[in-house]
Amino acid sequence: MKQTLVYIPHFLFEGPLFWSWVVAGLAILAFLCWRFGKKEALSFLPVYVVIGLLIRFVLPALEVTDISATDPPNEEPAGLAIRGYGLMMLLALVAGLGLTMIRAKKIGIHPDRILSFAFWLVISGIVGARLFYVIQKWDQFSDAGSLWQLLSAIANMTQGGLVVYGSIIGGVIGGGLYLWRTGLPVFRVADLSAPGMALGLAIGRIGCLLNGCCYGGTCEVEQIALHFPAGSPPYLRQLETGELLGITPRPANPQPARQRTAQTVDANSLAARHGIASGESYRVDFPADKVFRAIKVRQLNFDANVLVDSDGKNIAIPISELPSVSIGVYPAQLISALNAALLAAVLWFYFPFRLRDGHVFALMLILYAITRFLLEFIRTDELGVFGTPFTISQWVSMLMMVVGFAMFALLNRYSPARPAATE
């Protein structure tokens, strides 16, 4: 896991970056005017102004803060973070689009049309992926405060928060509307896009690994288990459930959120040493992830405790006593990435042999739905819904599987057969 790859230093946003762009932009304007004339230089002027405004006002607002070593500790600007998750999303977009454009010419579709289609596909896919996540995790947004704070929280995607099924639904709606308006063959372009979508998903799952999201459940096989650092999503989740303290919570939990009952307590664990026993009801509260990283990773020394309310006993466990890494979990992100890469290969090689336009896209829906349904069993970042053990993603998987098979049946009945493979 590596959420932040590098920081663009804070001091650059205090003036050097902006004035560097002013000088460089004026040089570009002068060159364009000399080489191509005033008209070409004036066409660059809006771009020059927009980039300058972004550097001066927008980028500084996106800077992150970090815990300082002062007493008492405070937060200081750390700079603009280049996130591993965001970089992988960018690489996923480039790779998926490149794979699609490689084959576009071969089937008589100009790559420029694919670029326009991809723009609407990506925008609607990101909106759908974020809305699906917000709906799924609404409890994390409902207490945002004002409407502006809620909208800011929804728009903040720097550390993940995109759901694959939401991106597929949003992409189908946005991309479908674009194809309908432009008159491009819908099912042929859908088939063309399917391998690239799967490849993008494979790379995107590496971003999930760097971010620490979409993690698996506890893994007993140490050879394949992943251990995430203090402050990471799986670490904090295990702390919230008490697993990191040595507590095994009861699976069935009719009690209020975050209030659990200890099924067993490891005799040699932190929980046992602090007097927590089997059968007790407990709740774990802890500081934010930044504090954990400051104490456990950066080794800053200031007081902060994990508070456990166990049947009326208020227990304070110093963060310094906690493990430095999480309990080993299944490498769900890597398995998902491998699954998506194999799916991309299957769709790519099946494309020339499809019997009807639309078969490749339908096959993607079916195969991804089946594998995603199974992969959910090793993930613990989502809980069952509708009174069942199945997560929302598993319910959507079942629906998508039905849609895929129905699409196959309808295409076979109403769509004309394709000639023998020539592509």
Coordinates of C-alpha atoms in Angstrom, one line a residue:
M1 CA 0.0 0.0 0.0
K2 CA 1.2 3.5 -0.9
Q3 CA -1.6 6.0 -0.9
T4 CA 0.7 9.0 -1.7
L5 CA 3.5 8.5 -4.2
V6 CA 5.1 12.0 -3.9
Y7 CA 4.3 15.5 -2.7
I8 CA 4.7 18.7 -4.8
P9 CA 6.2 20.9 -2.0
H10 CA 4.1 23.5 -0.4
F11 CA 6.6 26.4 -1.0
L12 CA 6.1 26.1 -4.8
F13 CA 2.5 27.2 -4.4
E14 CA 3.5 30.3 -2.5
G15 CA 4.7 32.0 -5.7
P16 CA 7.4 30.1 -7.6
L17 CA 5.1 27.8 -9.6
F18 CA 2.7 30.6 -10.5
W19 CA 5.4 33.1 -11.6
S20 CA 7.2 30.3 -13.5
W21 CA 4.0 29.7 -15.5
V22 CA 3.6 33.4 -16.1
V23 CA 7.1 33.6 -17.7
A24 CA 6.7 30.3 -19.6
G25 CA 3.3 31.3 -20.8
L26 CA 4.5 34.6 -22.1
A27 CA 7.4 32.9 -23.9
I28 CA 4.9 30.5 -25.5
L29 CA 2.6 33.4 -26.6
A30 CA 5.6 35.2 -28.1
F31 CA 6.7 32.1 -30.0
L32 CA 3.2 31.5 -31.4
C33 CA 2.9 35.1 -32.4
W34 CA 6.3 35.1 -34.1
R35 CA 5.9 31.6 -35.8
F36 CA 2.1 31.5 -36.7
G37 CA 0.8 35.1 -36.2
K38 CA -1.4 36.9 -33.7
K39 CA -4.5 34.8 -34.4
E40 CA -2.8 31.6 -33.3
A41 CA -1.3 33.3 -30.2
L42 CA -4.8 34.7 -29.2
S43 CA -6.3 31.2 -29.5
F44 CA -3.8 30.1 -26.8
L45 CA -4.6 33.0 -24.5
P46 CA -7.7 31.4 -22.8
V47 CA -5.7 28.2 -22.1
Y48 CA -2.9 30.3 -20.6
V49 CA -5.3 32.2 -18.3
V50 CA -7.1 29.1 -17.2
I51 CA -3.9 27.2 -16.3
G52 CA -2.7 30.3 -14.4
L53 CA -5.9 30.5 -12.4
L54 CA -5.7 26.7 -11.6
I55 CA -2.1 27.1 -10.4
R56 CA -2.9 30.2 -8.4
F57 CA -6.2 29.3 -6.8
V58 CA -7.3 25.7 -7.4
L59 CA -4.2 23.6 -6.7
P60 CA -3.3 25.3 -3.4
A61 CA -6.9 24.4 -2.2
L62 CA -6.1 20.8 -3.0
E63 CA -3.0 20.7 -0.7
V64 CA -3.1 18.2 2.1
T65 CA -2.1 18.7 5.7
D66 CA 0.2 16.6 7.9
I67 CA 0.5 16.2 11.6
S68 CA 3.5 18.2 13.0
A69 CA 5.8 17.1 15.9
T70 CA 4.9 20.2 17.9
D71 CA 3.4 20.0 21.4
P72 CA 0.4 20.2 21.2
P73 CA 0.5 18.7 17.6
N74 CA -1.1 20.7 14.8
E75 CA -1.6 20.3 11.1
E76 CA 0.7 22.0 8.6
P77 CA 0.5 22.1 4.8
A78 CA 2.4 19.2 3.3
G79 CA 1.9 20.0 -0.4
L80 CA -0.1 18.7 -3.3
A81 CA -0.2 14.9 -3.0
I82 CA 0.1 12.7 -6.1
R83 CA -2.0 9.7 -5.1
G84 CA -1.3 6.2 -6.3
Y85 CA -5.0 5.6 -6.8
G86 CA -5.4 8.6 -9.0
L87 CA -2.3 7.7 -11.1
M88 CA -3.6 4.2 -11.6
M89 CA -7.0 5.5 -12.7
L90 CA -5.2 7.7 -15.3
L91 CA -3.1 4.8 -16.5
A92 CA -6.3 2.7 -16.7
L93 CA -8.0 5.3 -18.8
V94 CA -5.0 5.6 -21.2
A95 CA -4.5 1.8 -21.5
G96 CA -8.2 1.1 -22.0
L97 CA -8.6 3.8 -24.6
G98 CA -5.5 2.8 -26.4
L99 CA -6.6 -0.8 -26.6
T100 CA -9.9 0.3 -28.0
M101 CA -8.4 2.6 -30.6
I102 CA -6.0 -0.1 -31.9
R103 CA -9.0 -2.2 -33.1
A104 CA -11.3 0.7 -34.1
K105 CA -9.6 1.3 -37.5
K106 CA -9.9 -2.4 -38.3
I107 CA -13.7 -2.3 -38.1
G108 CA -14.1 1.0 -40.0
I109 CA -14.6 3.4 -37.1
H110 CA -12.3 6.5 -37.1
P111 CA -10.3 6.9 -33.8
D112 CA -11.5 10.5 -33.4
R113 CA -15.1 9.2 -33.0
I114 CA -13.8 6.8 -30.3
L115 CA -12.1 9.7 -28.5
S116 CA -15.4 11.6 -28.4
F117 CA -17.2 8.5 -27.3
A118 CA -14.6 7.9 -24.6
F119 CA -15.0 11.4 -23.2
W120 CA -18.7 10.9 -22.5
L121 CA -18.2 7.3 -21.4
V122 CA -15.5 8.3 -18.8
I123 CA -17.4 11.3 -17.4
S124 CA -20.7 9.4 -17.0
G125 CA -18.8 6.4 -15.7
I126 CA -17.1 8.5 -13.0
V127 CA -20.3 10.1 -12.0
G128 CA -22.1 6.8 -11.8
A129 CA -19.2 5.2 -9.8
R130 CA -19.2 8.0 -7.3
L131 CA -23.0 8.1 -6.9
F132 CA -23.1 4.3 -6.4
Y133 CA -20.5 4.7 -3.7
V134 CA -22.3 7.6 -2.0
I135 CA -25.5 5.7 -1.9
Q136 CA -23.8 2.5 -0.7
K137 CA -21.9 4.4 2.1
W138 CA -24.5 7.1 2.8
D139 CA -23.8 6.8 6.6
Q140 CA -20.4 8.3 6.0
F141 CA -21.9 11.3 4.2
S142 CA -25.2 11.9 6.1
D143 CA -23.5 13.9 9.0
A144 CA -21.4 16.1 6.7
G145 CA -23.2 19.3 8.1
S146 CA -24.1 22.0 5.5
L147 CA -25.0 21.3 1.9
W148 CA -21.7 22.7 0.8
Q149 CA -19.8 20.3 3.1
L150 CA -21.9 17.4 1.8
L151 CA -21.1 18.4 -1.9
S152 CA -17.4 18.8 -1.1
A153 CA -17.3 15.4 0.6
I154 CA -19.1 13.8 -2.4
A155 CA -16.7 15.5 -4.9
N156 CA -13.5 14.4 -2.9
M157 CA -12.3 11.3 -4.7
T158 CA -8.6 11.7 -4.0
Q159 CA -8.5 8.6 -1.8
G160 CA -10.8 6.3 -3.6
G161 CA -14.6 5.9 -3.4
L162 CA -15.5 4.6 -6.8
V163 CA -17.6 1.5 -7.4
V164 CA -17.1 -0.6 -10.5
Y165 CA -20.8 -1.4 -11.0
G166 CA -21.7 2.3 -10.7
S167 CA -19.2 3.1 -13.5
I168 CA -20.7 0.4 -15.7
I169 CA -24.2 1.7 -15.2
G170 CA -23.2 5.3 -15.7
G171 CA -21.0 4.5 -18.6
V172 CA -23.8 2.5 -20.4
I173 CA -26.2 5.5 -19.9
G174 CA -23.8 8.2 -21.0
G175 CA -22.1 6.2 -23.8
G176 CA -25.4 4.9 -25.0
L177 CA -26.9 8.5 -25.3
Y178 CA -23.8 9.6 -27.2
L179 CA -24.0 6.7 -29.7
W180 CA -27.8 7.3 -30.1
R181 CA -27.2 11.0 -30.9
T182 CA -24.3 10.4 -33.3
G183 CA -25.7 7.4 -35.1
L184 CA -22.8 5.1 -34.5
P185 CA -23.6 1.3 -34.3
V186 CA -24.4 0.8 -30.6
F187 CA -23.6 -2.9 -30.2
R188 CA -20.5 -2.8 -32.4
V189 CA -19.0 0.0 -30.4
A190 CA -20.0 -1.7 -27.1
D191 CA -18.1 -4.8 -28.3
L192 CA -15.2 -2.7 -29.3
S193 CA -15.1 -1.0 -25.8
A194 CA -15.5 -4.2 -23.7
P195 CA -11.8 -5.4 -23.7
G196 CA -10.5 -1.9 -22.9
M197 CA -13.0 -1.6 -20.0
A198 CA -11.7 -4.8 -18.6
L199 CA -8.1 -3.8 -19.0
G200 CA -8.8 -0.5 -17.3
L201 CA -10.5 -2.3 -14.4
A202 CA -7.4 -4.5 -14.0
I203 CA -5.1 -1.5 -13.7
G204 CA -7.6 0.3 -11.5
R205 CA -7.5 -2.6 -9.0
I206 CA -3.8 -1.9 -8.6
G207 CA -4.9 1.6 -7.6
C208 CA -7.1 0.0 -5.0
L209 CA -4.2 -1.9 -3.6
L210 CA -2.1 1.3 -3.3
N211 CA -5.0 3.0 -1.6
G212 CA -5.8 0.1 0.7
C213 CA -9.5 0.0 -0.2
C214 CA -11.5 -3.0 -1.5
Y215 CA -9.6 -5.3 0.9
G216 CA -10.2 -8.9 1.8
G217 CA -11.1 -10.6 5.0
T218 CA -8.7 -12.3 7.5
C219 CA -6.5 -14.8 5.8
E220 CA -5.1 -17.8 7.7
V221 CA -2.6 -18.6 4.9
E222 CA 0.4 -16.4 5.7
Q223 CA 2.2 -17.0 2.4
I224 CA -0.5 -15.1 0.5
A225 CA -1.8 -12.8 3.2
L226 CA -1.3 -9.0 2.9
H227 CA -0.5 -6.8 5.9
F228 CA -1.5 -3.2 5.7
P229 CA 0.1 -0.4 7.7
A230 CA -1.3 1.6 10.6
G231 CA -4.0 4.0 9.6
S232 CA -5.0 2.1 6.5
P233 CA -8.6 1.2 5.8
P234 CA -8.3 -2.5 6.7
Y235 CA -6.2 -1.7 9.8
L236 CA -8.9 0.7 11.1
R237 CA -11.7 -1.7 10.2
Q238 CA -10.0 -4.4 12.2
L239 CA -9.6 -2.0 15.1
E240 CA -13.2 -1.0 14.9
T241 CA -14.4 -4.6 15.0
G242 CA -11.9 -5.4 17.8
E243 CA -10.1 -8.1 15.8
L244 CA -6.8 -6.1 16.0
L245 CA -7.2 -6.2 19.8
G246 CA -7.7 -10.0 19.8
I247 CA -11.5 -10.0 19.9
T248 CA -13.6 -12.2 17.7
P249 CA -17.0 -10.5 17.4
R250 CA -20.2 -12.4 17.0
P251 CA -21.2 -12.6 13.4
A252 CA -24.9 -11.8 14.0
N253 CA -25.1 -8.2 15.4
P254 CA -28.6 -6.9 16.1
Q255 CA -27.1 -4.2 18.3
P256 CA -26.6 -0.5 17.2
A257 CA -23.9 0.3 14.7
R258 CA -20.3 -0.2 16.0
Q259 CA -21.7 -1.8 19.2
R260 CA -20.6 -5.5 19.2
T261 CA -20.4 -8.5 21.4
A262 CA -17.2 -10.4 22.0
Q263 CA -17.6 -14.1 21.0
T264 CA -14.1 -15.0 22.1
V265 CA -11.1 -13.1 23.4
D266 CA -7.5 -14.4 22.8
A267 CA -5.9 -15.0 26.1
N268 CA -2.6 -13.4 25.1
S269 CA -4.2 -10.4 23.4
L270 CA -4.3 -6.7 24.2
A271 CA -8.0 -7.0 24.9
A272 CA -7.4 -9.7 27.5
R273 CA -4.6 -7.8 29.2
H274 CA -6.9 -4.8 29.6
G275 CA -9.7 -6.9 31.1
I276 CA -12.1 -7.4 28.2
A277 CA -13.8 -10.8 28.4
S278 CA -15.9 -13.1 26.2
G279 CA -19.6 -12.3 26.1
E280 CA -19.1 -8.6 26.9
S281 CA -20.7 -5.9 24.8
Y282 CA -18.1 -3.4 23.5
R283 CA -17.5 -0.4 21.3
V284 CA -14.1 0.9 20.0
D285 CA -13.4 4.6 19.3
F286 CA -10.1 5.9 18.0
P287 CA -8.5 9.0 16.4
A288 CA -8.3 9.6 12.7
D289 CA -5.9 7.8 10.3
K290 CA -3.5 10.7 10.3
V291 CA -2.9 10.3 14.0
F292 CA -2.2 6.6 13.6
R293 CA 0.3 7.3 10.8
A294 CA 2.0 10.0 12.9
I295 CA 2.4 7.8 15.9
K296 CA 3.0 4.3 14.4
V297 CA 4.8 5.1 11.2
R298 CA 6.4 8.5 11.7
Q299 CA 6.9 7.8 15.4
L300 CA 5.8 11.2 16.7
N301 CA 5.4 11.1 20.4
F302 CA 2.2 12.6 21.7
D303 CA -0.6 11.1 23.8
A304 CA -3.5 9.4 21.9
N305 CA -5.5 6.4 23.0
V306 CA -7.9 3.9 21.6
L307 CA -11.0 4.0 23.9
V308 CA -13.0 0.9 24.5
D309 CA -16.3 1.0 26.3
S310 CA -16.8 -2.6 27.4
D311 CA -20.0 -3.2 29.5
G312 CA -19.5 0.1 31.2
K313 CA -15.8 -0.2 31.7
N314 CA -14.0 2.7 30.0
I315 CA -10.6 1.4 28.9
A316 CA -7.8 3.5 27.3
I317 CA -5.3 1.6 25.2
P318 CA -2.3 3.6 24.1
I319 CA -1.8 3.6 20.3
S320 CA 1.8 2.8 20.9
E321 CA 0.8 -0.7 22.2
L322 CA -1.1 -1.5 19.0
P323 CA 0.5 -3.6 16.2
S324 CA 2.3 -1.7 13.5
V325 CA 0.4 -3.6 10.7
S326 CA -3.0 -5.2 10.2
I327 CA -3.8 -8.9 10.6
G328 CA -3.1 -10.6 7.3
V329 CA -6.0 -10.4 4.8
Y330 CA -6.7 -12.0 1.4
P331 CA -5.1 -10.1 -1.5
A332 CA -8.5 -9.3 -2.9
Q333 CA -7.2 -6.4 -5.0
L334 CA -4.6 -8.5 -6.7
I335 CA -7.0 -11.3 -7.4
S336 CA -9.5 -8.8 -8.8
A337 CA -6.8 -7.3 -11.0
L338 CA -5.8 -10.8 -12.3
N339 CA -9.4 -11.6 -12.9
A340 CA -10.0 -8.4 -14.9
A341 CA -6.8 -8.9 -16.9
L342 CA -7.9 -12.5 -17.9
L343 CA -11.3 -11.2 -18.8
A344 CA -9.8 -8.5 -21.0
A345 CA -7.8 -11.2 -22.8
V346 CA -10.8 -13.5 -23.3
L347 CA -12.9 -10.6 -24.7
W348 CA -10.1 -9.4 -27.0
F349 CA -9.6 -12.8 -28.6
Y350 CA -13.3 -13.6 -28.8
F351 CA -14.1 -10.3 -30.6
P352 CA -13.3 -11.5 -34.2
F353 CA -15.4 -14.7 -33.7
R354 CA -18.5 -13.1 -32.3
L355 CA -21.6 -14.3 -34.1
R356 CA -23.5 -11.0 -33.6
D357 CA -22.7 -7.5 -32.6
G358 CA -23.3 -7.1 -28.9
H359 CA -22.1 -10.6 -27.9
V360 CA -18.7 -9.5 -26.6
F361 CA -20.3 -6.9 -24.3
A362 CA -22.9 -9.4 -23.1
L363 CA -20.2 -11.9 -22.4
M364 CA -18.3 -9.3 -20.3
L365 CA -21.5 -8.7 -18.2
I366 CA -21.9 -12.4 -17.6
L367 CA -18.3 -13.3 -16.8
Y368 CA -17.6 -10.3 -14.7
A369 CA -20.8 -10.8 -12.7
I370 CA -20.0 -14.4 -12.0
T371 CA -16.4 -13.7 -10.8
R372 CA -17.4 -10.6 -8.9
F373 CA -20.1 -12.5 -7.0
L374 CA -17.5 -15.1 -6.0
L375 CA -14.8 -12.5 -5.1
E376 CA -17.2 -10.8 -2.7
F377 CA -16.9 -13.8 -0.4
I378 CA -13.3 -13.0 0.5
R379 CA -14.0 -9.2 0.9
T380 CA -15.1 -7.7 4.2
D381 CA -15.4 -4.0 3.3
E382 CA -19.1 -4.5 2.6
L383 CA -21.9 -6.0 4.7
G384 CA -24.9 -8.0 3.7
V385 CA -28.1 -6.0 2.7
F386 CA -31.8 -6.7 2.6
G387 CA -31.6 -9.1 5.5
T388 CA -29.3 -11.5 3.6
P389 CA -25.6 -12.4 3.7
F390 CA -25.2 -11.0 0.2
T391 CA -23.6 -7.6 -0.3
I392 CA -25.0 -4.9 -2.6
S393 CA -22.4 -5.8 -5.2
Q394 CA -23.5 -9.5 -5.2
W395 CA -27.1 -8.4 -5.7
V396 CA -26.1 -6.2 -8.6
S397 CA -24.0 -9.2 -9.9
M398 CA -27.0 -11.4 -10.0
L399 CA -29.0 -8.7 -11.9
M400 CA -26.2 -8.1 -14.3
M401 CA -25.9 -11.8 -15.0
V402 CA -29.6 -11.9 -15.9
V403 CA -29.1 -8.9 -18.2
G404 CA -26.2 -10.5 -19.9
F405 CA -28.0 -13.7 -20.7
A406 CA -31.1 -11.8 -21.8
M407 CA -29.0 -9.7 -24.1
F408 CA -27.5 -12.9 -25.6
A409 CA -31.0 -14.3 -26.2
L410 CA -32.5 -11.1 -27.7
L411 CA -29.5 -10.6 -30.0
N412 CA -29.7 -14.2 -31.2
R413 CA -33.4 -13.7 -32.0
Y414 CA -33.5 -10.2 -33.4
S415 CA -30.0 -9.2 -34.6
P416 CA -28.6 -10.2 -38.0
A417 CA -25.8 -12.8 -37.9
R418 CA -22.3 -11.5 -38.7
P419 CA -20.3 -13.0 -41.7
A420 CA -17.4 -15.3 -41.0
A421 CA -14.6 -13.9 -39.0
T422 CA -12.5 -11.5 -41.1
E423 CA -11.1 -9.1 -38.5

